[in-house]
Coordinates of C-alpha atoms in Angstrom, one line a residue:
M900 CA -18.2 -0.5 -37.6
S901 CA -17.7 -2.7 -34.5
T902 CA -15.5 -5.7 -34.8
S903 CA -16.4 -9.1 -33.2
S904 CA -13.8 -8.5 -30.4
E905 CA -15.4 -5.1 -29.7
H906 CA -18.8 -6.8 -29.6
D907 CA -17.5 -9.4 -27.1
E908 CA -16.2 -6.5 -24.9
K909 CA -19.6 -4.9 -25.1
E910 CA -21.3 -8.1 -24.0
K911 CA -19.3 -8.0 -20.8
V912 CA -20.7 -4.6 -20.0
G913 CA -24.3 -4.8 -21.2
S914 CA -26.8 -5.7 -24.0
E915 CA -26.4 -4.2 -27.4
Y916 CA -29.3 -2.9 -29.5
D917 CA -28.7 -1.2 -32.9
G918 CA -25.2 0.0 -31.9
V919 CA -26.4 1.2 -28.5
V920 CA -25.4 -0.6 -25.3
E921 CA -27.8 -0.7 -22.4
V922 CA -26.4 -1.6 -19.0
S923 CA -27.6 -2.4 -15.5
P924 CA -26.9 0.3 -12.8
D925 CA -25.2 -2.5 -10.8
T926 CA -22.4 -2.7 -13.4
L927 CA -21.5 1.0 -13.2
D928 CA -19.1 2.8 -11.0
T929 CA -20.6 4.5 -8.0
G930 CA -19.6 7.8 -9.3
A931 CA -22.0 7.4 -12.3
E932 CA -25.1 8.0 -10.2
L933 CA -23.9 11.3 -9.0
L934 CA -23.3 12.5 -12.5
Y935 CA -26.5 11.3 -14.2
G936 CA -27.5 14.1 -16.6
K937 CA -24.5 16.3 -15.6
H938 CA -21.9 17.2 -18.3
E939 CA -20.3 20.2 -16.7
E940 CA -16.6 21.0 -16.9
L941 CA -14.8 21.5 -13.6
D942 CA -13.0 24.9 -13.2
P943 CA -9.3 24.3 -12.4
V944 CA -9.4 26.7 -9.5
E945 CA -12.4 24.9 -8.0
A946 CA -10.7 21.6 -8.5
D947 CA -7.7 22.8 -6.5
R948 CA -10.0 23.9 -3.7
I949 CA -11.6 20.5 -3.6
R950 CA -8.2 18.8 -3.6
R951 CA -7.0 21.0 -0.7
K952 CA -10.2 20.1 1.3
I953 CA -9.7 16.4 0.6
D954 CA -6.0 16.7 1.7
M955 CA -7.0 18.4 4.9
H956 CA -9.4 15.6 5.9
L957 CA -7.6 12.5 4.5
M958 CA -3.9 13.0 4.7
P959 CA -3.6 13.5 8.5
L960 CA -5.6 10.4 9.3
M961 CA -3.9 8.3 6.7
C962 CA -0.4 9.4 7.8
I963 CA -1.3 8.8 11.5
L964 CA -2.7 5.3 10.9
Y965 CA 0.2 4.3 8.7
W966 CA 2.6 5.5 11.4
I967 CA 0.7 3.5 14.0
Q968 CA 0.5 0.3 12.0
F969 CA 4.3 0.3 11.2
M970 CA 5.1 1.1 14.8
D971 CA 2.9 -1.8 16.0
K972 CA 4.4 -4.2 13.5
A973 CA 8.0 -3.1 14.4
T974 CA 7.4 -3.6 18.2
L975 CA 8.9 -7.0 17.9
G976 CA 12.3 -5.6 16.8
S977 CA 12.2 -3.1 19.7
A978 CA 11.1 -5.7 22.2
A979 CA 14.1 -7.9 21.2
I980 CA 16.4 -5.1 22.7
L981 CA 14.0 -4.6 25.7
G982 CA 14.2 -8.2 26.9
I983 CA 11.4 -10.3 25.2
L984 CA 13.9 -12.9 24.1
K985 CA 14.9 -13.7 27.7
D986 CA 11.4 -13.4 29.3
A987 CA 9.7 -15.5 26.7
H988 CA 12.6 -18.0 26.4
L989 CA 12.9 -17.5 22.7
T990 CA 15.6 -19.0 20.5
A991 CA 16.9 -17.1 17.5
N992 CA 14.9 -19.5 15.2
Q993 CA 11.7 -18.9 17.2
Y994 CA 12.3 -15.2 17.0
N995 CA 12.6 -15.4 13.3
W996 CA 9.3 -17.4 13.1
L997 CA 7.5 -14.7 15.0
G998 CA 8.5 -12.4 12.1
T999 CA 7.4 -14.9 9.5
I1000 CA 4.0 -15.9 11.0
F1001 CA 2.9 -12.2 10.9
Y1002 CA 3.3 -12.3 7.1
L1003 CA 1.9 -15.8 6.7
A1004 CA -1.3 -14.6 8.4
Y1005 CA -1.3 -11.5 6.2
L1006 CA -1.0 -13.8 3.2
A1007 CA -3.8 -16.1 4.3
F1008 CA -6.2 -13.2 4.9
D1009 CA -5.0 -11.1 2.0
F1010 CA -7.7 -11.9 -0.6
P1011 CA -10.5 -12.1 1.9
Q1012 CA -9.5 -8.7 3.2
N1013 CA -9.6 -7.2 -0.3
L1014 CA -13.0 -8.7 -1.0
A1015 CA -14.3 -7.3 2.2
L1016 CA -12.9 -3.9 1.3
Q1017 CA -15.0 -4.1 -1.9
R1018 CA -18.1 -5.4 -0.3
F1019 CA -18.2 -3.2 2.9
P1020 CA -17.6 0.5 3.6
V1021 CA -13.8 0.8 3.4
A1022 CA -13.3 3.1 6.4
K1023 CA -15.5 1.1 8.7
W1024 CA -13.9 -2.2 7.8
M1025 CA -10.4 -0.9 8.4
S1026 CA -11.5 0.6 11.7
L1027 CA -12.7 -2.8 13.0
N1028 CA -9.4 -4.4 11.9
I1029 CA -7.4 -1.6 13.7
L1030 CA -9.4 -2.3 16.9
F1031 CA -8.8 -6.1 16.8
W1032 CA -5.1 -5.7 16.2
A1033 CA -4.8 -3.1 19.0
I1034 CA -6.3 -5.8 21.4
A1035 CA -3.9 -8.4 20.0
L1036 CA -1.0 -6.0 20.5
M1037 CA -1.8 -5.3 24.1
A1038 CA -2.2 -9.1 24.6
H1039 CA 1.5 -9.5 23.8
A1040 CA 2.3 -8.2 27.3
A1041 CA 0.7 -11.3 28.8
C1042 CA 2.6 -13.7 26.6
K1043 CA 5.5 -15.6 28.2
S1044 CA 6.1 -18.3 25.6
F1045 CA 6.7 -18.8 21.9
G1046 CA 3.2 -20.4 21.4
A1047 CA 1.4 -17.4 22.9
L1048 CA 3.4 -14.9 21.0
F1049 CA 2.9 -16.9 17.8
A1050 CA -0.9 -16.6 18.2
V1051 CA -1.0 -12.9 18.8
R1052 CA 1.4 -12.2 16.0
F1053 CA -0.9 -14.2 13.7
I1054 CA -3.8 -12.0 14.7
L1055 CA -1.8 -8.9 14.0
G1056 CA -0.9 -10.1 10.5
A1057 CA -4.5 -11.1 9.7
C1058 CA -5.8 -7.6 10.6
E1059 CA -3.1 -5.5 9.0
G1060 CA -3.9 -7.0 5.6
S1061 CA -6.7 -4.4 5.3
I1062 CA -4.6 -1.3 5.8
T1063 CA -2.3 -0.9 2.7
A1064 CA -4.9 -2.4 0.4
G1065 CA -7.5 0.0 1.8
F1066 CA -5.2 3.0 1.5
L1067 CA -4.4 2.1 -2.2
L1068 CA -8.2 2.0 -2.9
V1069 CA -8.9 5.3 -1.1
T1070 CA -6.0 7.1 -2.7
A1071 CA -7.2 6.0 -6.2
M1072 CA -10.8 7.1 -5.3
F1073 CA -9.9 10.7 -4.2
Y1074 CA -6.8 11.7 -6.2
T1075 CA -5.7 12.1 -9.9
R1076 CA -3.0 9.9 -11.3
K1077 CA -0.5 12.7 -11.0
E1078 CA -1.4 13.3 -7.4
Q1079 CA -1.3 9.7 -6.3
T1080 CA 2.5 9.3 -6.5
T1081 CA 3.1 12.0 -3.9
R1082 CA 0.1 11.0 -1.7
V1083 CA 1.2 7.4 -1.5
G1084 CA 4.6 8.8 -0.6
Y1085 CA 3.2 11.0 2.2
W1086 CA 1.5 8.1 4.0
F1087 CA 4.2 5.6 3.3
L1088 CA 7.0 7.8 4.7
M1089 CA 5.3 7.6 8.0
N1090 CA 7.1 4.3 8.3
G1091 CA 10.2 6.4 8.9
T1092 CA 8.4 8.6 11.4
A1093 CA 7.3 5.5 13.2
Q1094 CA 10.9 4.3 13.6
I1095 CA 11.9 7.7 15.1
I1096 CA 8.9 7.7 17.5
S1097 CA 9.3 4.1 18.4
G1098 CA 13.0 4.7 19.2
F1099 CA 12.0 7.4 21.8
V1100 CA 9.1 5.3 23.1
S1101 CA 11.5 2.3 23.6
F1102 CA 14.0 4.6 25.2
G1103 CA 11.3 5.7 27.7
C1104 CA 10.2 2.2 28.3
L1105 CA 13.8 1.3 29.3
H1106 CA 13.4 3.7 32.2
I1107 CA 10.1 2.4 33.5
R1108 CA 10.9 0.4 36.6
T1109 CA 8.1 -1.8 38.0
T1110 CA 8.1 -5.2 39.7
T1111 CA 5.1 -6.5 37.6
L1112 CA 5.9 -5.5 34.0
H1113 CA 9.1 -5.4 32.1
P1114 CA 10.0 -2.6 29.6
W1115 CA 9.0 -4.6 26.5
Q1116 CA 5.6 -5.3 28.1
W1117 CA 5.1 -1.6 28.7
L1118 CA 6.0 -1.0 25.0
M1119 CA 3.2 -3.3 23.9
I1120 CA 0.6 -1.8 26.3
I1121 CA 1.4 1.9 25.4
T1122 CA 1.4 1.3 21.6
G1123 CA -1.8 -0.8 22.0
I1124 CA -3.7 2.0 23.8
V1125 CA -2.6 4.5 21.1
T1126 CA -3.9 2.1 18.5
V1127 CA -7.3 1.8 20.2
I1128 CA -7.7 5.6 20.2
T1129 CA -6.8 5.6 16.5
A1130 CA -9.5 3.0 15.7
V1131 CA -12.2 5.1 17.3
V1132 CA -11.0 8.3 15.5
F1133 CA -10.8 6.5 12.2
W1134 CA -14.4 5.1 12.6
C1135 CA -15.8 8.5 13.2
F1136 CA -13.9 10.7 10.7
F1137 CA -12.4 8.7 7.8
P1138 CA -14.6 8.7 4.6
D1139 CA -15.5 5.6 2.7
S1140 CA -15.5 7.3 -0.8
P1141 CA -15.9 10.7 -2.4
T1142 CA -19.5 9.9 -3.1
T1143 CA -20.4 9.8 0.6
A1144 CA -17.6 11.8 2.2
W1145 CA -19.1 13.7 5.2
F1146 CA -16.8 16.7 4.8
L1147 CA -18.0 17.4 1.3
T1148 CA -21.3 19.0 0.4
P1149 CA -23.5 17.2 -2.3
E1150 CA -22.2 19.7 -4.9
E1151 CA -18.6 19.1 -3.8
R1152 CA -19.0 15.3 -4.1
V1153 CA -20.0 15.8 -7.7
K1154 CA -16.9 17.9 -8.3
A1155 CA -14.7 15.4 -6.4
V1156 CA -15.8 12.7 -8.8
L1157 CA -15.4 15.0 -11.9
R1158 CA -11.9 15.8 -10.6
I1159 CA -10.7 12.2 -11.0
K1160 CA -12.4 11.6 -14.4
V1161 CA -9.0 12.0 -16.0
N1162 CA -7.9 8.8 -14.3
Q1163 CA -10.5 6.7 -16.4
T1164 CA -10.8 4.4 -13.4
G1165 CA -13.9 5.8 -11.7
V1166 CA -14.5 5.6 -7.9
E1167 CA -15.6 2.1 -7.0
N1168 CA -18.0 -0.7 -7.7
K1169 CA -19.4 -2.9 -4.9
H1170 CA -20.2 -5.9 -7.1
F1171 CA -17.6 -8.6 -7.7
K1172 CA -16.9 -9.2 -11.5
K1173 CA -15.4 -12.6 -12.2
E1174 CA -14.2 -11.6 -15.7
Q1175 CA -12.2 -8.8 -14.2
M1176 CA -10.5 -11.1 -11.7
I1177 CA -9.6 -13.5 -14.6
E1178 CA -8.2 -10.5 -16.5
A1179 CA -6.0 -9.6 -13.5
L1180 CA -4.7 -13.1 -13.2
T1181 CA -3.8 -13.2 -16.9
D1182 CA -2.3 -9.7 -17.3
P1183 CA 1.5 -9.9 -17.5
K1184 CA 2.1 -6.7 -15.7
T1185 CA 0.3 -8.0 -12.6
W1186 CA 3.0 -10.6 -12.1
L1187 CA 5.8 -8.1 -12.8
F1188 CA 4.5 -5.9 -10.0
A1189 CA 4.2 -9.0 -7.8
L1190 CA 7.8 -10.1 -8.6
F1191 CA 9.1 -6.7 -7.5
A1192 CA 7.1 -6.8 -4.3
A1193 CA 8.4 -10.2 -3.4
L1194 CA 12.0 -9.2 -4.0
A1195 CA 11.7 -5.9 -2.2
N1196 CA 10.3 -7.5 0.9
V1197 CA 12.9 -10.2 1.2
T1198 CA 15.1 -7.2 2.0
N1199 CA 12.5 -5.9 4.4
S1200 CA 13.5 -8.6 6.8
L1201 CA 15.9 -6.0 8.0
V1202 CA 13.1 -4.3 9.9
N1203 CA 13.1 -6.9 12.7
Q1204 CA 16.9 -7.6 12.4
R1205 CA 18.2 -4.1 12.2
Q1206 CA 18.4 -3.5 16.0
L1207 CA 19.9 -6.9 16.6
I1208 CA 22.5 -6.3 13.9
V1209 CA 23.4 -2.8 15.3
A1210 CA 23.7 -4.3 18.8
S1211 CA 26.1 -6.9 17.5
F1212 CA 28.4 -4.1 16.4
G1213 CA 29.1 -3.5 20.1
F1214 CA 26.5 -0.8 20.9
T1215 CA 24.6 -0.9 24.2
P1216 CA 20.8 -1.4 24.3
L1217 CA 20.3 2.3 25.1
Q1218 CA 22.6 3.4 22.2
T1219 CA 20.9 0.9 19.8
T1220 CA 17.5 2.2 20.6
L1221 CA 18.4 5.8 20.0
L1222 CA 20.4 5.0 16.8
G1223 CA 17.3 3.4 15.4
C1224 CA 15.8 6.9 15.1
V1225 CA 18.4 7.7 12.3
D1226 CA 16.9 4.8 10.2
G1227 CA 13.6 6.7 10.3
V1228 CA 15.2 10.0 9.2
V1229 CA 17.0 8.3 6.3
E1230 CA 13.7 6.7 5.1
I1231 CA 11.7 10.0 5.4
V1232 CA 14.3 12.0 3.4
A1233 CA 14.6 9.3 0.8
I1234 CA 10.9 8.8 0.2
A1235 CA 10.1 12.5 0.3
S1236 CA 12.8 13.3 -2.3
G1237 CA 12.1 10.2 -4.4
V1238 CA 8.4 10.7 -4.9
S1239 CA 8.9 14.4 -5.5
I1240 CA 11.4 13.8 -8.3
A1241 CA 9.1 11.1 -9.8
A1242 CA 6.1 13.4 -9.7
R1243 CA 8.0 16.4 -11.3
I1244 CA 9.7 14.4 -14.1
P1245 CA 7.1 12.7 -16.4
N1246 CA 7.4 9.0 -16.9
S1247 CA 10.4 8.6 -14.6
R1248 CA 9.3 6.1 -12.0
A1249 CA 11.4 3.2 -13.1
Y1250 CA 14.5 5.3 -13.5
V1251 CA 14.1 7.1 -10.1
G1252 CA 13.5 3.7 -8.4
C1253 CA 16.8 2.3 -9.9
I1254 CA 18.8 5.4 -8.8
Y1255 CA 17.6 5.0 -5.2
I1256 CA 18.3 1.2 -5.1
T1257 CA 22.0 1.9 -6.1
P1258 CA 23.2 3.2 -2.7
A1259 CA 21.6 0.1 -1.0
V1260 CA 23.7 -2.2 -3.2
L1261 CA 26.8 -0.2 -2.2
A1262 CA 25.8 -0.6 1.4
V1263 CA 25.7 -4.4 1.1
F1264 CA 29.3 -4.5 -0.2
L1265 CA 30.5 -2.2 2.7
I1266 CA 28.8 -4.4 5.3
N1267 CA 30.4 -7.5 3.9
L1268 CA 33.9 -6.0 3.3
L1269 CA 34.5 -3.5 6.1
P1270 CA 36.5 -4.7 9.1
W1271 CA 34.3 -5.9 12.0
S1272 CA 36.1 -3.5 14.2
N1273 CA 34.9 -0.5 12.2
K1274 CA 31.6 -0.3 13.9
I1275 CA 30.9 3.3 12.8
G1276 CA 31.4 2.4 9.1
L1277 CA 29.2 -0.6 9.5
L1278 CA 26.5 1.5 11.2
F1279 CA 26.5 4.0 8.4
S1280 CA 26.2 1.1 5.9
I1281 CA 23.1 -0.1 7.7
W1282 CA 21.6 3.4 7.4
L1283 CA 22.5 3.5 3.7
T1284 CA 20.3 0.5 3.0
G1285 CA 17.2 2.7 3.9
I1286 CA 17.8 4.9 0.9
N1287 CA 16.1 2.3 -1.4
A1288 CA 12.7 2.8 0.3
P1289 CA 11.2 5.0 -2.5
S1290 CA 11.4 2.1 -5.0
F1291 CA 8.5 0.2 -3.2
V1292 CA 6.5 3.4 -2.7
L1293 CA 6.8 4.1 -6.4
I1294 CA 5.6 0.6 -7.2
L1295 CA 2.5 1.0 -5.0
S1296 CA 1.5 4.2 -6.6
W1297 CA 2.4 2.9 -10.1
L1298 CA 0.1 -0.1 -9.6
G1299 CA -2.8 2.2 -8.8
V1300 CA -2.5 4.4 -11.9
T1301 CA -2.0 1.5 -14.3
T1302 CA -4.9 -0.7 -13.2
A1303 CA -8.6 0.1 -13.9
G1304 CA -11.8 -1.8 -13.0
H1305 CA -12.6 -2.1 -9.3
T1306 CA -12.6 -5.9 -9.1
K1307 CA -9.4 -6.0 -11.2
R1308 CA -7.9 -3.4 -8.9
I1309 CA -8.7 -5.3 -5.7
T1310 CA -7.4 -8.5 -7.3
V1311 CA -4.2 -7.0 -8.4
N1312 CA -3.7 -5.3 -5.0
A1313 CA -4.3 -8.7 -3.4
I1314 CA -1.7 -10.4 -5.6
L1315 CA 0.9 -7.6 -5.0
L1316 CA 0.3 -7.7 -1.2
G1317 CA 0.4 -11.5 -1.3
A1318 CA 3.9 -11.3 -2.9
Y1319 CA 4.8 -8.7 -0.3
C1320 CA 3.9 -11.3 2.3
V1321 CA 5.8 -14.1 0.6
G1322 CA 8.9 -11.9 0.6
N1323 CA 8.5 -10.9 4.2
S1324 CA 7.8 -14.5 5.2
V1325 CA 10.9 -15.9 3.5
G1326 CA 13.2 -13.0 4.6
P1327 CA 13.4 -13.7 8.3
Q1328 CA 14.4 -17.3 7.7
M1329 CA 17.7 -16.2 6.2
W1330 CA 19.0 -14.8 9.5
L1331 CA 20.2 -18.1 11.0
A1332 CA 22.4 -18.3 14.1
K1333 CA 25.1 -20.1 12.1
Y1334 CA 25.6 -17.0 9.9
K1335 CA 26.3 -14.6 12.8
P1336 CA 27.9 -12.2 13.4
R1337 CA 28.8 -11.2 9.8
N1338 CA 25.6 -12.7 8.2
H1339 CA 27.3 -12.9 4.8
V1340 CA 24.7 -15.3 3.3
P1341 CA 21.7 -13.1 4.1
W1342 CA 23.5 -10.0 2.8
I1343 CA 24.4 -11.7 -0.4
V1344 CA 20.7 -12.7 -0.9
I1345 CA 19.7 -9.1 -0.2
A1346 CA 22.2 -7.8 -2.8
I1347 CA 20.7 -10.2 -5.4
C1348 CA 17.2 -9.0 -4.6
Y1349 CA 18.3 -5.4 -5.0
A1350 CA 19.6 -6.2 -8.5
G1351 CA 16.4 -8.1 -9.3
M1352 CA 14.3 -5.1 -8.2
A1353 CA 16.1 -2.7 -10.6
L1354 CA 15.7 -5.1 -13.5
T1355 CA 12.0 -5.6 -12.8
L1356 CA 11.4 -1.8 -12.7
L1357 CA 12.9 -1.5 -16.1
A1358 CA 10.9 -4.5 -17.4
I1359 CA 7.6 -3.0 -16.2
R1360 CA 8.4 0.3 -18.0
F1361 CA 9.3 -1.5 -21.2
Y1362 CA 6.1 -3.5 -21.2
L1363 CA 3.8 -0.5 -20.4
A1364 CA 5.5 1.7 -23.1
R1365 CA 5.0 -1.0 -25.7
Q1366 CA 1.3 -1.3 -24.8
N1367 CA 0.9 2.5 -25.1
A1368 CA 2.6 2.4 -28.5
R1369 CA 0.3 -0.3 -29.7
R1370 CA -2.8 1.6 -28.6
D1371 CA -1.5 4.8 -30.3
A1372 CA -1.0 2.9 -33.5
A1373 CA -4.5 1.4 -33.4
G1374 CA -6.2 4.9 -33.4
P1375 CA -9.3 6.1 -31.6
D1376 CA -11.8 3.5 -30.1
D1377 CA -15.5 4.2 -30.1
T1378 CA -16.6 0.9 -28.5
Y1379 CA -18.1 2.5 -25.4
D1380 CA -19.3 5.8 -26.9
N1381 CA -23.0 4.9 -26.8
V1382 CA -23.7 3.3 -23.4
Y1383 CA -27.0 4.1 -21.6
V1384 CA -28.6 3.2 -18.3
Q1385 CA -32.3 3.2 -17.3
H1386 CA -32.6 5.9 -14.6
V1387 CA -35.5 7.1 -12.5
N1388 CA -35.4 10.9 -12.3
A1389 CA -36.7 13.1 -9.5
D1390 CA -40.2 13.2 -11.0
G1391 CA -40.4 9.3 -10.9
A1392 CA -40.2 9.0 -14.7
T1393 CA -37.8 6.4 -16.2
E1394 CA -35.3 7.8 -18.7
K1395 CA -32.3 6.6 -20.6
V1396 CA -29.1 8.4 -19.5
K1397 CA -25.8 8.2 -21.4
V1398 CA -22.9 7.1 -19.2
D1399 CA -19.3 8.2 -20.0
K1400 CA -16.9 5.4 -20.4
E1401 CA -14.9 6.6 -17.3
Y1402 CA -17.8 5.5 -15.1
L1403 CA -18.5 2.1 -16.7
D1404 CA -16.1 0.3 -14.4
L1405 CA -14.0 -0.8 -17.4
T1406 CA -10.6 -2.4 -16.9
D1407 CA -7.5 -0.9 -18.5
L1408 CA -7.6 -3.6 -21.1
Q1409 CA -11.3 -3.0 -22.0
N1410 CA -10.8 0.7 -22.3
R1411 CA -8.5 1.2 -25.3
E1412 CA -8.4 4.9 -24.6
F1413 CA -6.6 4.2 -21.3
R1414 CA -2.9 5.1 -21.4
Y1415 CA -0.4 3.7 -18.9
V1416 CA 1.7 6.1 -16.9
L1417 CA 5.4 5.4 -17.1

């Protein structure tokens, strides 16, 4: 017998008649239409073949784009060594504001970007944003003042808001919960690759001698051209969802959707549902994930400061540029090993994240306590901070596998990325000229953030484990076992088709059979 609360949940989905719920097709997940009348089981061997085909077409493009977007974002740090501070007459405070405005723009356009990703084809929307930010990046070369650079950095931030949010949605559409941890790790570790490649590009730009353009301007133009090419490739070849993926046959699309049925999150729904947005705003775990993102990205202010800090140890611009490549290697190794461990050991995300944060805490103590003359020790301490990178990757993938309902997912993504922007906006403001050269105050703040990140990871795990225990104790839930939709078949006749709960676009709170991954 249905309780009143169960009836209220049904009313959010459709109309109930004699224990049967009838829903409008608009309320369903897009994967439901592919599966009308199909109740086949997917052969594991065939599922693996489909996954490999998806990997082949998605992962290279996702990795390349994430490498490009990080390289473009980090050009400001490289440009600082290549002469932008002098040419644009920037003070230390103005330089910090160029880092902050990027994330303030990201924050301002965060929710609109997520709404657009729900409303429009994901790949096409991201491609347009890539093109606009490529133009803004090349426009940096024409900027000779703080105001001009402020404007183009704002445009970069506004456009980049579509990328991580879009990738989180696409990863959840194509991959099972178990696969998402490693796939998020694959495209996120391209940040490290970007640091290596940007180091060599910057090194090359140092050797370009022209009377019209300085090395930092060449850096902006070269990276901008690469980004334009990426936008075109992305528009032509990146799929919007498994239900329309060009590289899958109609039969393979059905299998791709069946493959992710275990997620109980469906593919996507193009209609905004206000009740799901409200649920996202009132769900405690949303704000725990957001708190972690804010803390983690206060420490991310090191991206733009790292090369200035290393240069302050006494290294030349050429040495600083090449040493930046090691940062990338550290990040790649840390993320690759971290996500692999988390994927192999069930329910270990929080613990793995805490383990990888620990060396970064040690690094802060070394940077504050080592003699200033020990530049090698200080350099190794800077590299050590990069080991904490897997913790944020694990949070991104964890968010995707613990949130269901497409509107709720884009809302939660927007909140997490908004917190990401807040952290990145606040972080650069710590690095004031009065704290140089040791920067004790910023480093103390970073140490506090590292400790807060570890505690937040453990709090998320505790909360999700308690929710799972409550659902296990409550027993099976048949609330959505009899849901039907009116469907016009190939003969033109209207029939009622039963829809599995996995394709009702239910949230993780509505679907009591949903269990949170720990």
